[in-house]
mmCIF file of N, CA and C in Angstrom:
data_model
loop_
_atom_site.group_PDB
_atom_site.id
_atom_site.type_symbol
_atom_site.label_atom_id
_atom_site.label_comp_id
_atom_site.label_asym_id
_atom_site.label_seq_id
_atom_site.Cartn_x
_atom_site.Cartn_y
_atom_site.Cartn_z
ATOM 1 N N MET A 1 -2.045 11.524 -2.718
ATOM 2 C CA MET A 1 -3.166 11.041 -3.499
ATOM 3 C C MET A 1 -2.993 9.550 -3.832
ATOM 4 N N GLU A 2 -1.772 9.162 -4.186
ATOM 5 C CA GLU A 2 -1.524 7.755 -4.525
ATOM 6 C C GLU A 2 -1.713 6.855 -3.304
ATOM 7 N N ALA A 3 -1.278 7.325 -2.142
ATOM 8 C CA ALA A 3 -1.459 6.538 -0.917
ATOM 9 C C ALA A 3 -2.941 6.344 -0.618
ATOM 10 N N ALA A 4 -3.740 7.377 -0.843
ATOM 11 C CA ALA A 4 -5.186 7.272 -0.624
ATOM 12 C C ALA A 4 -5.800 6.267 -1.590
ATOM 13 N N ALA A 5 -5.386 6.303 -2.848
ATOM 14 C CA ALA A 5 -5.917 5.370 -3.843
ATOM 15 C C ALA A 5 -5.534 3.930 -3.506
ATOM 16 N N THR A 6 -4.316 3.736 -3.031
ATOM 17 C CA THR A 6 -3.866 2.401 -2.640
ATOM 18 C C THR A 6 -4.674 1.893 -1.451
ATOM 19 N N ALA A 7 -4.869 2.745 -0.450
ATOM 20 C CA ALA A 7 -5.654 2.360 0.724
ATOM 21 C C ALA A 7 -7.100 2.081 0.338
ATOM 22 N N ALA A 8 -7.691 2.937 -0.487
ATOM 23 C CA ALA A 8 -9.078 2.752 -0.919
ATOM 24 C C ALA A 8 -9.251 1.416 -1.629
ATOM 25 N N THR A 9 -8.313 1.086 -2.487
ATOM 26 C CA THR A 9 -8.373 -0.189 -3.206
ATOM 27 C C THR A 9 -8.335 -1.357 -2.226
ATOM 28 N N ALA A 10 -7.470 -1.276 -1.232
ATOM 29 C CA ALA A 10 -7.374 -2.340 -0.225
ATOM 30 C C ALA A 10 -8.673 -2.472 0.561
ATOM 31 N N PHE A 11 -9.298 -1.356 0.927
ATOM 32 C CA PHE A 11 -10.547 -1.397 1.694
ATOM 33 C C PHE A 11 -11.663 -2.046 0.879
ATOM 34 N N VAL A 12 -11.741 -1.713 -0.407
ATOM 35 C CA VAL A 12 -12.780 -2.283 -1.271
ATOM 36 C C VAL A 12 -12.488 -3.760 -1.541
ATOM 37 N N GLU A 13 -11.228 -4.101 -1.808
ATOM 38 C CA GLU A 13 -10.870 -5.506 -2.047
ATOM 39 C C GLU A 13 -11.171 -6.379 -0.836
ATOM 40 N N ALA A 14 -10.987 -5.851 0.372
ATOM 41 C CA ALA A 14 -11.266 -6.600 1.602
ATOM 42 C C ALA A 14 -12.754 -6.606 1.939
ATOM 43 N N GLU A 15 -13.557 -5.959 1.113
ATOM 44 C CA GLU A 15 -15.007 -5.837 1.304
ATOM 45 C C GLU A 15 -15.356 -5.129 2.606
ATOM 46 N N LEU A 16 -14.472 -4.246 3.048
ATOM 47 C CA LEU A 16 -14.762 -3.402 4.203
ATOM 48 C C LEU A 16 -15.552 -2.177 3.785
ATOM 49 N N ALA A 17 -15.448 -1.803 2.525
ATOM 50 C CA ALA A 17 -16.196 -0.679 1.960
ATOM 51 C C ALA A 17 -16.668 -1.082 0.572
ATOM 52 N N ALA A 18 -17.859 -0.622 0.212
ATOM 53 C CA ALA A 18 -18.384 -0.895 -1.124
ATOM 54 C C ALA A 18 -17.785 0.059 -2.141
ATOM 55 N N CYS A 19 -17.461 1.255 -1.685
ATOM 56 C CA CYS A 19 -16.999 2.309 -2.584
ATOM 57 C C CYS A 19 -16.175 3.310 -1.791
ATOM 58 N N ALA A 20 -15.186 3.874 -2.460
ATOM 59 C CA ALA A 20 -14.390 4.957 -1.877
ATOM 60 C C ALA A 20 -14.365 6.112 -2.864
ATOM 61 N N ASN A 21 -14.683 7.301 -2.392
ATOM 62 C CA ASN A 21 -14.562 8.516 -3.193
ATOM 63 C C ASN A 21 -13.396 9.313 -2.636
ATOM 64 N N ILE A 22 -12.458 9.685 -3.492
ATOM 65 C CA ILE A 22 -11.277 10.434 -3.073
ATOM 66 C C ILE A 22 -11.370 11.837 -3.652
ATOM 67 N N LEU A 23 -11.374 12.827 -2.762
ATOM 68 C CA LEU A 23 -11.481 14.231 -3.150
ATOM 69 C C LEU A 23 -10.129 14.893 -2.906
ATOM 70 N N PRO A 24 -9.411 15.244 -3.959
ATOM 71 C CA PRO A 24 -8.066 15.798 -3.795
ATOM 72 C C PRO A 24 -8.071 17.295 -3.503
ATOM 73 N N GLN A 25 -6.938 17.774 -3.035
ATOM 74 C CA GLN A 25 -6.657 19.207 -2.935
ATOM 75 C C GLN A 25 -7.640 20.001 -2.089
ATOM 76 N N MET A 26 -7.870 19.579 -0.883
ATOM 77 C CA MET A 26 -8.628 20.409 0.048
ATOM 78 C C MET A 26 -7.670 20.941 1.091
ATOM 79 N N THR A 27 -8.019 22.077 1.683
ATOM 80 C CA THR A 27 -7.166 22.689 2.692
ATOM 81 C C THR A 27 -7.779 22.479 4.066
ATOM 82 N N SER A 28 -6.984 22.003 4.999
ATOM 83 C CA SER A 28 -7.395 21.852 6.391
ATOM 84 C C SER A 28 -6.639 22.860 7.238
ATOM 85 N N VAL A 29 -7.345 23.489 8.155
ATOM 86 C CA VAL A 29 -6.738 24.368 9.150
ATOM 87 C C VAL A 29 -7.117 23.775 10.503
ATOM 88 N N TYR A 30 -6.105 23.441 11.308
ATOM 89 C CA TYR A 30 -6.384 22.769 12.568
ATOM 90 C C TYR A 30 -5.280 23.064 13.584
ATOM 91 N N ALA A 31 -5.618 22.870 14.844
ATOM 92 C CA ALA A 31 -4.634 23.000 15.919
ATOM 93 C C ALA A 31 -4.127 21.608 16.265
ATOM 94 N N TRP A 32 -2.799 21.488 16.400
ATOM 95 C CA TRP A 32 -2.198 20.204 16.767
ATOM 96 C C TRP A 32 -0.956 20.482 17.599
ATOM 97 N N LYS A 33 -0.949 19.937 18.804
ATOM 98 C CA LYS A 33 0.181 20.079 19.724
ATOM 99 C C LYS A 33 0.561 21.544 19.930
ATOM 100 N N GLY A 34 -0.463 22.385 20.127
ATOM 101 C CA GLY A 34 -0.246 23.785 20.451
ATOM 102 C C GLY A 34 0.055 24.698 19.279
ATOM 103 N N GLU A 35 0.026 24.189 18.075
ATOM 104 C CA GLU A 35 0.311 25.014 16.897
ATOM 105 C C GLU A 35 -0.833 24.923 15.897
ATOM 106 N N ILE A 36 -1.043 26.018 15.169
ATOM 107 C CA ILE A 36 -2.034 26.037 14.097
ATOM 108 C C ILE A 36 -1.348 25.575 12.814
ATOM 109 N N HIS A 37 -1.970 24.627 12.154
ATOM 110 C CA HIS A 37 -1.437 24.073 10.905
ATOM 111 C C HIS A 37 -2.409 24.356 9.768
ATOM 112 N N ARG A 38 -1.859 24.558 8.595
ATOM 113 C CA ARG A 38 -2.649 24.695 7.372
ATOM 114 C C ARG A 38 -2.014 23.763 6.346
ATOM 115 N N GLU A 39 -2.754 22.742 5.960
ATOM 116 C CA GLU A 39 -2.206 21.684 5.108
ATOM 117 C C GLU A 39 -3.144 21.387 3.942
ATOM 118 N N THR A 40 -2.562 20.983 2.838
ATOM 119 C CA THR A 40 -3.342 20.435 1.737
ATOM 120 C C THR A 40 -3.497 18.947 2.007
ATOM 121 N N GLU A 41 -4.718 18.480 1.981
ATOM 122 C CA GLU A 41 -5.000 17.084 2.296
ATOM 123 C C GLU A 41 -5.951 16.493 1.255
ATOM 124 N N VAL A 42 -6.173 15.209 1.400
ATOM 125 C CA VAL A 42 -7.111 14.464 0.571
ATOM 126 C C VAL A 42 -8.238 13.991 1.485
ATOM 127 N N VAL A 43 -9.474 14.062 1.002
ATOM 128 C CA VAL A 43 -10.624 13.547 1.744
ATOM 129 C C VAL A 43 -11.059 12.238 1.093
ATOM 130 N N MET A 44 -11.297 11.219 1.910
ATOM 131 C CA MET A 44 -11.820 9.960 1.398
ATOM 132 C C MET A 44 -13.160 9.689 2.069
ATOM 133 N N LEU A 45 -14.176 9.460 1.263
ATOM 134 C CA LEU A 45 -15.489 9.065 1.754
ATOM 135 C C LEU A 45 -15.648 7.580 1.472
ATOM 136 N N LEU A 46 -16.013 6.820 2.484
ATOM 137 C CA LEU A 46 -16.163 5.373 2.337
ATOM 138 C C LEU A 46 -17.600 4.979 2.636
ATOM 139 N N LYS A 47 -18.180 4.188 1.752
ATOM 140 C CA LYS A 47 -19.535 3.685 1.958
ATOM 141 C C LYS A 47 -19.438 2.248 2.447
ATOM 142 N N THR A 48 -20.008 1.995 3.627
ATOM 143 C CA THR A 48 -19.964 0.662 4.212
ATOM 144 C C THR A 48 -21.221 0.446 5.041
ATOM 145 N N ARG A 49 -21.251 -0.653 5.759
ATOM 146 C CA ARG A 49 -22.372 -0.933 6.659
ATOM 147 C C ARG A 49 -21.841 -0.964 8.089
ATOM 148 N N THR A 50 -22.741 -0.860 9.030
ATOM 149 C CA THR A 50 -22.369 -0.800 10.442
ATOM 150 C C THR A 50 -21.503 -1.984 10.860
ATOM 151 N N GLY A 51 -21.789 -3.162 10.343
ATOM 152 C CA GLY A 51 -21.047 -4.360 10.720
ATOM 153 C C GLY A 51 -19.579 -4.339 10.336
ATOM 154 N N CYS A 52 -19.200 -3.471 9.411
ATOM 155 C CA CYS A 52 -17.798 -3.369 8.983
ATOM 156 C C CYS A 52 -17.066 -2.207 9.645
ATOM 157 N N GLN A 53 -17.771 -1.423 10.429
ATOM 158 C CA GLN A 53 -17.210 -0.182 10.955
ATOM 159 C C GLN A 53 -15.919 -0.397 11.745
ATOM 160 N N ALA A 54 -15.911 -1.307 12.682
ATOM 161 C CA ALA A 54 -14.723 -1.499 13.532
ATOM 162 C C ALA A 54 -13.528 -1.984 12.717
ATOM 163 N N ALA A 55 -13.747 -2.941 11.825
ATOM 164 C CA ALA A 55 -12.646 -3.462 11.008
ATOM 165 C C ALA A 55 -12.141 -2.410 10.035
ATOM 166 N N LEU A 56 -13.051 -1.622 9.464
ATOM 167 C CA LEU A 56 -12.634 -0.563 8.548
ATOM 168 C C LEU A 56 -11.832 0.497 9.294
ATOM 169 N N GLU A 57 -12.282 0.873 10.476
ATOM 170 C CA GLU A 57 -11.535 1.856 11.266
ATOM 171 C C GLU A 57 -10.132 1.340 11.590
ATOM 172 N N ALA A 58 -10.019 0.079 11.955
ATOM 173 C CA ALA A 58 -8.700 -0.500 12.239
ATOM 174 C C ALA A 58 -7.811 -0.464 10.998
ATOM 175 N N ALA A 59 -8.384 -0.747 9.836
ATOM 176 C CA ALA A 59 -7.614 -0.723 8.588
ATOM 177 C C ALA A 59 -7.172 0.699 8.247
ATOM 178 N N ILE A 60 -8.045 1.670 8.482
ATOM 179 C CA ILE A 60 -7.692 3.074 8.232
ATOM 180 C C ILE A 60 -6.542 3.487 9.146
ATOM 181 N N LEU A 61 -6.659 3.174 10.425
ATOM 182 C CA LEU A 61 -5.612 3.543 11.383
ATOM 183 C C LEU A 61 -4.274 2.897 11.029
ATOM 184 N N ALA A 62 -4.302 1.673 10.528
ATOM 185 C CA ALA A 62 -3.066 0.988 10.149
ATOM 186 C C ALA A 62 -2.430 1.606 8.909
ATOM 187 N N ALA A 63 -3.253 2.136 8.004
ATOM 188 C CA ALA A 63 -2.748 2.656 6.729
ATOM 189 C C ALA A 63 -2.434 4.146 6.757
ATOM 190 N N HIS A 64 -3.024 4.886 7.680
ATOM 191 C CA HIS A 64 -2.946 6.349 7.653
ATOM 192 C C HIS A 64 -1.648 6.867 8.269
ATOM 193 N N PRO A 65 -1.038 7.886 7.665
ATOM 194 C CA PRO A 65 0.215 8.427 8.212
ATOM 195 C C PRO A 65 0.028 9.318 9.447
ATOM 196 N N TYR A 66 -1.185 9.807 9.702
ATOM 197 C CA TYR A 66 -1.411 10.688 10.852
ATOM 198 C C TYR A 66 -1.594 9.880 12.131
ATOM 199 N N ASP A 67 -1.218 10.472 13.263
ATOM 200 C CA ASP A 67 -1.479 9.860 14.563
ATOM 201 C C ASP A 67 -2.976 9.779 14.837
ATOM 202 N N THR A 68 -3.700 10.822 14.430
ATOM 203 C CA THR A 68 -5.133 10.912 14.688
ATOM 204 C C THR A 68 -5.860 11.310 13.407
ATOM 205 N N PRO A 69 -6.093 10.358 12.504
ATOM 206 C CA PRO A 69 -6.827 10.711 11.286
ATOM 207 C C PRO A 69 -8.280 11.054 11.622
ATOM 208 N N ALA A 70 -8.875 11.895 10.806
ATOM 209 C CA ALA A 70 -10.275 12.296 11.006
ATOM 210 C C ALA A 70 -11.178 11.181 10.500
ATOM 211 N N ILE A 71 -11.703 10.395 11.422
ATOM 212 C CA ILE A 71 -12.636 9.322 11.079
ATOM 213 C C ILE A 71 -13.977 9.688 11.691
ATOM 214 N N LEU A 72 -14.967 9.871 10.852
ATOM 215 C CA LEU A 72 -16.315 10.187 11.301
ATOM 216 C C LEU A 72 -17.275 9.134 10.770
ATOM 217 N N VAL A 73 -18.202 8.705 11.606
ATOM 218 C CA VAL A 73 -19.239 7.772 11.188
ATOM 219 C C VAL A 73 -20.552 8.541 11.212
ATOM 220 N N LEU A 74 -21.181 8.619 10.055
ATOM 221 C CA LEU A 74 -22.424 9.373 9.931
ATOM 222 C C LEU A 74 -23.586 8.413 9.727
ATOM 223 N N PRO A 75 -24.659 8.571 10.492
ATOM 224 C CA PRO A 75 -25.808 7.682 10.313
ATOM 225 C C PRO A 75 -26.505 7.969 8.982
ATOM 226 N N VAL A 76 -27.027 6.923 8.381
ATOM 227 C CA VAL A 76 -27.769 7.058 7.127
ATOM 228 C C VAL A 76 -29.252 7.012 7.466
ATOM 229 N N ALA A 77 -29.946 8.103 7.192
ATOM 230 C CA ALA A 77 -31.376 8.183 7.483
ATOM 231 C C ALA A 77 -32.207 7.535 6.388
ATOM 232 N N GLY A 78 -31.623 7.327 5.236
ATOM 233 C CA GLY A 78 -32.349 6.717 4.125
ATOM 234 C C GLY A 78 -31.505 6.775 2.882
ATOM 235 N N GLY A 79 -32.076 6.324 1.801
ATOM 236 C CA GLY A 79 -31.382 6.332 0.522
ATOM 237 C C GLY A 79 -32.077 5.400 -0.440
ATOM 238 N N SER A 80 -31.584 5.365 -1.640
ATOM 239 C CA SER A 80 -32.118 4.468 -2.655
ATOM 240 C C SER A 80 -31.981 3.029 -2.170
ATOM 241 N N ALA A 81 -33.069 2.289 -2.191
ATOM 242 C CA ALA A 81 -33.022 0.894 -1.749
ATOM 243 C C ALA A 81 -32.004 0.105 -2.561
ATOM 244 N N ALA A 82 -31.946 0.357 -3.859
ATOM 245 C CA ALA A 82 -30.999 -0.365 -4.711
ATOM 246 C C ALA A 82 -29.557 -0.065 -4.295
ATOM 247 N N PHE A 83 -29.265 1.192 -3.986
ATOM 248 C CA PHE A 83 -27.907 1.566 -3.585
ATOM 249 C C PHE A 83 -27.560 0.968 -2.230
ATOM 250 N N LEU A 84 -28.466 1.049 -1.274
ATOM 251 C CA LEU A 84 -28.214 0.487 0.053
ATOM 252 C C LEU A 84 -28.037 -1.028 -0.019
ATOM 253 N N ASN A 85 -28.817 -1.691 -0.862
ATOM 254 C CA ASN A 85 -28.668 -3.136 -1.044
ATOM 255 C C ASN A 85 -27.326 -3.471 -1.686
ATOM 256 N N TRP A 86 -26.881 -2.622 -2.621
ATOM 257 C CA TRP A 86 -25.585 -2.827 -3.262
ATOM 258 C C TRP A 86 -24.458 -2.728 -2.231
ATOM 259 N N ILE A 87 -24.530 -1.723 -1.353
ATOM 260 C CA ILE A 87 -23.518 -1.591 -0.294
ATOM 261 C C ILE A 87 -23.496 -2.850 0.571
ATOM 262 N N ALA A 88 -24.675 -3.317 0.962
ATOM 263 C CA ALA A 88 -24.748 -4.523 1.798
ATOM 264 C C ALA A 88 -24.149 -5.727 1.077
ATOM 265 N N ALA A 89 -24.443 -5.879 -0.207
ATOM 266 C CA ALA A 89 -23.920 -7.015 -0.974
ATOM 267 C C ALA A 89 -22.403 -6.928 -1.139
ATOM 268 N N GLN A 90 -21.894 -5.738 -1.401
ATOM 269 C CA GLN A 90 -20.456 -5.564 -1.632
ATOM 270 C C GLN A 90 -19.632 -5.757 -0.365
ATOM 271 N N THR A 91 -20.251 -5.590 0.787
ATOM 272 C CA THR A 91 -19.529 -5.712 2.059
ATOM 273 C C THR A 91 -19.958 -6.943 2.854
ATOM 274 N N ALA A 92 -20.692 -7.837 2.214
ATOM 275 C CA ALA A 92 -21.247 -9.004 2.909
ATOM 276 C C ALA A 92 -20.171 -9.891 3.530
ATOM 277 N N HIS A 93 -18.992 -9.913 2.936
ATOM 278 C CA HIS A 93 -17.914 -10.754 3.454
ATOM 279 C C HIS A 93 -16.789 -9.928 4.059
ATOM 280 N N GLY A 94 -17.087 -8.682 4.409
ATOM 281 C CA GLY A 94 -16.077 -7.815 5.019
ATOM 282 C C GLY A 94 -15.501 -8.478 6.249
ATOM 283 N N THR A 95 -14.210 -8.331 6.422
ATOM 284 C CA THR A 95 -13.532 -9.042 7.498
ATOM 285 C C THR A 95 -13.584 -8.274 8.801
ATOM 286 N N ALA A 96 -13.551 -8.984 9.872
ATOM 287 C CA ALA A 96 -13.391 -8.364 11.184
ATOM 288 C C ALA A 96 -11.907 -8.075 11.371
ATOM 289 N N ALA A 97 -11.596 -7.123 12.207
ATOM 290 C CA ALA A 97 -10.193 -6.750 12.441
ATOM 291 C C ALA A 97 -9.386 -7.984 12.812
ATOM 292 N N GLY A 98 -8.307 -8.202 12.081
ATOM 293 C CA GLY A 98 -7.406 -9.293 12.390
ATOM 294 C C GLY A 98 -7.766 -10.646 11.808
ATOM 295 N N GLU A 99 -8.893 -10.788 11.098
ATOM 296 C CA GLU A 99 -9.292 -12.092 10.579
ATOM 297 C C GLU A 99 -8.449 -12.559 9.407
ATOM 298 N N ARG A 100 -8.236 -11.673 8.437
ATOM 299 C CA ARG A 100 -7.400 -12.038 7.288
ATOM 300 C C ARG A 100 -6.741 -10.783 6.762
ATOM 301 N N PRO A 101 -5.655 -10.920 6.032
ATOM 302 C CA PRO A 101 -4.946 -9.732 5.531
ATOM 303 C C PRO A 101 -5.765 -8.958 4.522
#
């Protein structure tokens, strides 16, 4: 949980995400390298814009302990104009992968 909070803070500070929601204590059941695993994990939802997607994914991959973290990009069909504008404003200076720490 602490690692997720640290990563979320870094993503928001870098303006790669406007907001991070961390959902603790969920159970994942998955197959990996021929074995079924059941693990307690943390889910992080990140709100960003399309222009930050590649840099945010690179930052997630660099910070995540898994070889293949579950990264999904979901299209936004709509939403509150004020909220969508806030996301755009908060990520307006989001960095491209490798531009700055």
